[in-house]
Coordinates of C-alpha atoms in Angstrom, one line a residue:
M1 CA 145.8 132.7 104.7
D2 CA 145.4 133.8 108.3
S3 CA 146.6 137.3 109.1
D4 CA 146.9 136.7 112.9
P5 CA 150.2 135.4 114.3
P6 CA 150.0 131.7 115.5
F7 CA 149.8 132.6 119.2
H8 CA 147.9 129.5 120.3
E9 CA 150.1 127.0 118.4
T10 CA 153.4 128.7 119.3
Y11 CA 152.6 129.1 123.0
K12 CA 150.4 126.1 123.6
T13 CA 152.7 124.7 126.3
L14 CA 152.3 128.0 128.2
F15 CA 148.5 127.9 127.9
A16 CA 148.6 124.3 129.2
A17 CA 150.8 125.2 132.2
T18 CA 149.0 128.4 133.3
K19 CA 145.4 127.3 134.1
P20 CA 143.4 128.5 135.9
L21 CA 144.4 132.2 136.0
N22 CA 145.1 133.4 139.5
N23 CA 143.5 136.5 141.1
D24 CA 146.7 138.5 141.2
W25 CA 147.1 138.2 137.5
L26 CA 143.5 139.1 136.8
A27 CA 143.9 142.2 139.0
A28 CA 146.9 143.2 136.9
V29 CA 145.2 142.9 133.6
T30 CA 141.7 144.3 134.6
A31 CA 141.9 147.8 136.0
V32 CA 139.1 148.8 138.4
E33 CA 139.0 152.4 137.6
E34 CA 139.1 154.4 134.3
L35 CA 140.7 157.9 134.6
E36 CA 141.1 160.8 132.2
L37 CA 144.7 161.9 131.9
P38 CA 145.6 165.6 132.5
S39 CA 144.6 167.3 129.2
I40 CA 146.6 170.2 127.8
D41 CA 145.5 172.4 124.9
L42 CA 148.6 173.3 122.9
T43 CA 147.0 176.3 121.3
R44 CA 147.8 178.0 124.6
L45 CA 151.5 178.0 123.6
S46 CA 150.7 180.6 120.8
L47 CA 148.9 183.0 123.2
G48 CA 150.4 185.8 125.2
S49 CA 153.2 185.3 127.7
P50 CA 151.2 184.7 130.9
E51 CA 149.0 182.0 129.3
K52 CA 152.0 180.4 127.4
E53 CA 153.9 180.1 130.6
R54 CA 150.9 178.6 132.4
C55 CA 150.6 176.0 129.6
K56 CA 154.3 175.1 130.0
N57 CA 153.9 174.8 133.8
D58 CA 150.9 172.5 133.3
I59 CA 153.0 170.3 131.0
A60 CA 155.8 170.1 133.5
R61 CA 153.3 169.4 136.4
A62 CA 151.7 166.5 134.6
A63 CA 155.1 165.0 133.7
N64 CA 156.0 165.2 137.4
E65 CA 152.8 164.0 139.0
W66 CA 151.6 161.5 136.4
G67 CA 154.4 160.8 134.0
F68 CA 151.6 160.7 131.4
F69 CA 149.3 163.4 129.9
Q70 CA 147.3 164.0 126.8
V71 CA 147.5 167.0 124.4
V72 CA 144.8 168.4 122.1
N73 CA 145.0 170.8 119.3
H74 CA 148.5 169.3 118.7
G75 CA 148.8 170.3 115.1
I76 CA 148.3 166.9 113.5
S77 CA 145.0 167.0 111.5
R78 CA 142.3 164.3 111.8
D79 CA 142.7 163.6 108.1
V80 CA 146.4 162.7 108.5
L81 CA 145.7 160.5 111.5
E82 CA 142.8 158.7 109.8
K83 CA 144.8 158.1 106.6
M84 CA 147.7 156.8 108.5
R85 CA 145.4 154.5 110.5
D86 CA 143.8 153.1 107.3
E87 CA 147.3 152.2 106.0
Q88 CA 148.2 150.6 109.3
V89 CA 145.1 148.4 109.3
K90 CA 145.8 147.4 105.7
V91 CA 149.4 146.2 106.3
F92 CA 148.4 144.2 109.4
K93 CA 145.6 142.5 107.4
Q94 CA 148.2 140.9 105.2
P95 CA 148.8 137.1 105.6
F96 CA 151.1 136.4 108.5
Q97 CA 153.9 134.9 106.4
H98 CA 153.9 138.0 104.2
K99 CA 154.4 140.2 107.2
C100 CA 157.3 138.1 108.4
T101 CA 159.1 139.0 105.2
E102 CA 157.7 142.6 105.0
D103 CA 161.1 144.2 105.1
K104 CA 161.6 143.0 101.5
F105 CA 158.5 144.9 100.3
M106 CA 158.6 147.9 102.6
N107 CA 162.3 148.9 102.1
V108 CA 162.8 148.9 105.9
S109 CA 165.3 147.2 108.1
A110 CA 165.2 143.5 108.4
G111 CA 163.5 142.3 111.6
S112 CA 161.1 145.3 111.7
Y113 CA 158.1 142.9 112.2
R114 CA 157.8 141.4 115.6
W115 CA 155.1 139.5 117.5
G116 CA 154.6 137.8 120.8
T117 CA 157.4 137.3 123.3
P118 CA 160.1 134.8 122.3
T119 CA 161.6 134.7 125.8
A120 CA 158.3 134.1 127.6
T121 CA 158.3 131.2 130.1
C122 CA 154.7 131.8 131.3
L123 CA 151.6 133.5 130.0
R124 CA 152.2 136.5 132.3
Q125 CA 155.4 137.3 130.2
L126 CA 153.6 137.0 126.9
S127 CA 152.6 140.1 124.9
W128 CA 149.6 139.3 122.8
S129 CA 150.4 141.8 120.0
E130 CA 152.3 142.3 116.7
A131 CA 154.2 145.4 115.7
F132 CA 156.4 147.0 113.0
H133 CA 159.4 148.9 114.4
I134 CA 160.3 151.5 111.7
P135 CA 163.4 153.8 112.2
M136 CA 162.7 157.3 111.1
T137 CA 165.4 157.0 108.5
D138 CA 163.6 154.1 106.9
I139 CA 160.4 156.1 106.5
S140 CA 162.1 158.4 104.1
S141 CA 163.0 155.4 101.9
L142 CA 159.4 154.1 101.6
G143 CA 158.3 154.5 98.0
D144 CA 155.2 153.7 95.9
T145 CA 156.0 150.0 95.9
S146 CA 155.8 149.9 99.7
T147 CA 152.7 148.5 101.5
F148 CA 152.4 151.7 103.3
S149 CA 151.3 154.9 101.6
S150 CA 154.5 156.9 101.9
S151 CA 152.7 160.2 102.0
S152 CA 150.5 159.4 105.0
L153 CA 153.2 157.9 107.0
H154 CA 155.7 160.7 106.1
Q155 CA 153.2 163.4 107.2
F156 CA 152.5 161.7 110.5
A157 CA 156.2 161.0 111.2
K158 CA 157.3 164.5 110.4
K159 CA 154.6 166.2 112.6
V160 CA 154.9 163.8 115.5
A161 CA 158.7 164.2 115.6
S162 CA 158.4 168.0 115.7
L163 CA 155.8 167.7 118.5
A164 CA 158.0 165.5 120.5
Q165 CA 160.9 167.9 120.2
K166 CA 158.7 170.9 121.2
L167 CA 157.5 169.1 124.3
A168 CA 161.0 167.9 125.3
E169 CA 162.3 171.4 125.0
I170 CA 159.5 172.8 127.2
L171 CA 160.2 170.1 129.8
A172 CA 163.9 170.7 129.7
E173 CA 163.3 174.5 130.2
K174 CA 161.1 173.9 133.2
S175 CA 163.6 171.6 134.8
G176 CA 166.3 174.2 134.4
K177 CA 168.4 172.4 131.9
K178 CA 169.6 173.0 128.4
S179 CA 166.6 173.0 126.0
T180 CA 168.6 172.3 122.9
F181 CA 169.9 169.0 124.2
F182 CA 167.3 167.0 122.4
Q183 CA 167.8 168.7 119.0
E184 CA 171.5 167.9 119.3
N185 CA 171.2 164.3 120.5
S186 CA 167.8 162.9 119.3
L187 CA 168.1 162.6 115.5
P188 CA 166.1 160.9 112.8
S189 CA 168.7 158.1 112.8
T190 CA 168.0 157.4 116.5
C191 CA 164.2 157.7 116.7
Y192 CA 161.5 155.4 115.4
L193 CA 157.8 154.6 115.0
R194 CA 156.2 151.4 116.3
L195 CA 152.9 150.4 114.7
N196 CA 151.0 148.1 117.0
R197 CA 148.1 145.7 116.6
Y198 CA 146.5 143.8 119.5
P199 CA 144.4 140.9 118.2
P200 CA 141.3 139.9 120.1
C201 CA 142.1 137.4 122.9
P202 CA 139.6 135.1 124.5
I203 CA 141.2 135.3 128.0
P204 CA 142.7 138.3 129.9
L205 CA 146.3 138.7 128.8
F206 CA 148.7 141.5 128.4
G207 CA 148.8 143.0 124.9
L208 CA 152.1 144.6 126.0
M209 CA 153.7 143.6 129.3
P210 CA 154.0 146.2 132.1
H211 CA 157.1 148.2 131.5
T212 CA 158.6 151.7 131.4
D213 CA 159.9 153.2 128.1
S214 CA 163.7 153.3 127.6
D215 CA 163.6 156.6 125.8
F216 CA 163.2 160.3 126.5
L217 CA 159.6 160.8 125.5
T218 CA 156.9 158.8 123.8
V219 CA 154.0 160.1 121.7
L220 CA 151.1 157.7 121.3
Y221 CA 148.1 157.8 118.9
Q222 CA 145.5 155.1 119.7
D223 CA 142.1 154.1 118.6
Q224 CA 139.0 154.1 120.8
V225 CA 138.9 150.5 121.9
G226 CA 140.8 151.2 125.1
G227 CA 143.4 149.0 126.8
L228 CA 146.1 151.4 127.9
Q229 CA 146.8 151.2 131.6
L230 CA 149.3 152.8 134.0
V231 CA 150.2 153.0 137.6
K232 CA 149.0 156.0 139.5
D233 CA 149.4 156.3 143.3
G234 CA 150.4 152.7 143.6
K235 CA 147.5 151.1 141.7
W236 CA 146.7 150.2 138.1
V237 CA 144.2 152.5 136.4
A238 CA 142.8 152.4 132.8
V239 CA 143.3 155.4 130.6
K240 CA 140.1 156.8 129.0
P241 CA 140.5 157.0 125.2
N242 CA 140.1 160.4 123.6
P243 CA 139.7 160.7 119.8
E244 CA 141.0 164.3 119.8
A245 CA 144.2 163.6 121.8
L246 CA 147.7 162.3 121.5
F247 CA 149.1 160.7 124.6
I248 CA 152.5 161.6 126.0
N249 CA 154.6 159.7 128.5
I250 CA 158.0 160.3 130.0
G251 CA 160.7 157.7 129.4
D252 CA 163.5 156.4 131.7
L253 CA 166.1 158.6 130.1
F254 CA 164.1 161.8 130.8
Q255 CA 163.6 160.7 134.4
A256 CA 167.3 160.3 134.9
W257 CA 168.3 163.4 132.9
S258 CA 165.8 165.5 135.0
N259 CA 167.1 164.0 138.2
D260 CA 163.6 162.6 139.0
C261 CA 161.9 165.8 138.3
Y262 CA 159.8 163.9 135.8
K263 CA 158.5 160.4 136.2
S264 CA 158.7 157.3 133.9
V265 CA 155.8 155.2 135.2
Q266 CA 154.9 151.6 134.5
H267 CA 152.2 151.1 131.9
C268 CA 150.9 148.2 129.8
A269 CA 148.3 147.3 127.2
V270 CA 145.6 144.7 127.9
T271 CA 143.7 142.7 125.4
N272 CA 140.0 142.8 124.4
P273 CA 138.1 139.6 124.1
T274 CA 136.2 140.6 120.9
K275 CA 137.9 143.7 119.4
E276 CA 141.3 144.3 117.8
R277 CA 143.2 147.5 118.9
F278 CA 145.6 149.7 116.9
S279 CA 148.1 152.3 118.1
V280 CA 151.2 154.1 116.8
A281 CA 154.0 155.2 119.1
Y282 CA 156.8 157.6 118.3
F283 CA 159.9 157.2 120.5
L284 CA 162.3 160.1 121.0
C285 CA 165.6 158.4 121.5
P286 CA 169.3 159.6 121.6
S287 CA 172.3 158.1 119.8
Y288 CA 173.9 155.2 121.7
D289 CA 176.9 157.4 122.6
T290 CA 174.7 160.0 124.3
V291 CA 175.6 160.5 127.9
I292 CA 172.9 160.9 130.5
E293 CA 173.9 163.0 133.4
S294 CA 171.6 163.4 136.4
C295 CA 172.2 166.7 138.0
S296 CA 170.3 169.5 139.6
S297 CA 171.1 172.7 141.4
N298 CA 168.6 171.8 144.1
K299 CA 169.6 168.3 145.1
P300 CA 172.4 165.7 144.6
S301 CA 172.4 163.5 141.6
V302 CA 170.1 160.5 141.9
Y303 CA 171.7 158.5 139.1
R304 CA 175.3 157.9 138.1
R305 CA 176.5 159.0 134.7
F306 CA 175.8 156.5 131.9
S307 CA 175.4 156.2 128.1
F308 CA 172.3 155.2 126.3
K309 CA 174.3 152.2 124.9
E310 CA 175.2 151.1 128.4
Y311 CA 171.5 151.4 129.5
R312 CA 170.2 149.4 126.6
Q313 CA 172.8 146.6 127.1
Q314 CA 171.9 146.4 130.8
V315 CA 168.2 146.2 130.0
Q316 CA 168.7 143.4 127.5
E317 CA 170.9 141.5 129.9
D318 CA 168.3 141.7 132.6
V319 CA 165.5 140.6 130.3
Q320 CA 167.6 137.6 129.2
N321 CA 168.5 136.7 132.8
Y322 CA 165.3 137.5 134.7
G323 CA 162.6 137.8 132.1
Y324 CA 161.9 141.4 132.8
K325 CA 163.5 144.8 132.8
I326 CA 165.0 146.3 136.0
G327 CA 165.8 149.7 134.5
L328 CA 166.8 152.8 136.4
P329 CA 167.4 151.2 139.8
R330 CA 170.5 149.7 138.2
F331 CA 172.0 153.2 137.8
L332 CA 171.4 154.7 141.2
V333 CA 174.3 156.6 142.7

């Protein structure tokens, strides 16, 4: 049985209606320039006060100027990362029909497996990928009968969650806000992992459509195939892979909470014609009732007060009505 989702069969009407590809689309899915993100060695945080503060300042500067950065010596061993990746490859190699009912075998929430874009009305809205969305609370329930090795996923989840909290606290401190906010509001019950696979695609398509993340902070571990792109200075650029690094990006909620001190930038994944690509993302999210208040001693609030629940509902409504997310502009003062 085939392990790939039936993209061609399911979206055949879109393929028939979207030929030939236009130049604007090709420009969006093929970046001209490959850049290396700002790289921060986290061992500097354990050094003396001057160097520790310089490291924190570098983190805040990258979050402000890029919205993305990479961290090395992050505390997650290569052995843990490689074992987790091996398990990820194994589960995605299962037959497609098996993955569609994977919640029964993995002890995770129903609907965890997702692929494609059910609401797509043209190929530009199609994400050529498949993913497992696994809440952190479900990871603790994975047992020996699960497709995943519970030990490898547990180790990765625990360490990446701790790293996300550490970085969020540093960014909060440097923006002059309460650094314990994330410990109090972003709990295992509200955060999750997303395991992604991008199958080879014969034509240039988005593996994941251009978007911003609707969370506080995302930590990404990716393979060396490449395909991550982001907007820098008004143009799309490709991110150079780094086998030693984890990639960090600011989400919408952090941008609003920091009153635009940090930037949530558009990014996407593009397909490769011959190679499959794997990545794992951890999303630092609050509870639905958490209130995001945009305030600063230096300037008036950019955004009105809103809850995460309200934000999610507005995003879902916009996607349903327009086919894409509008995001923070909906919440401007």
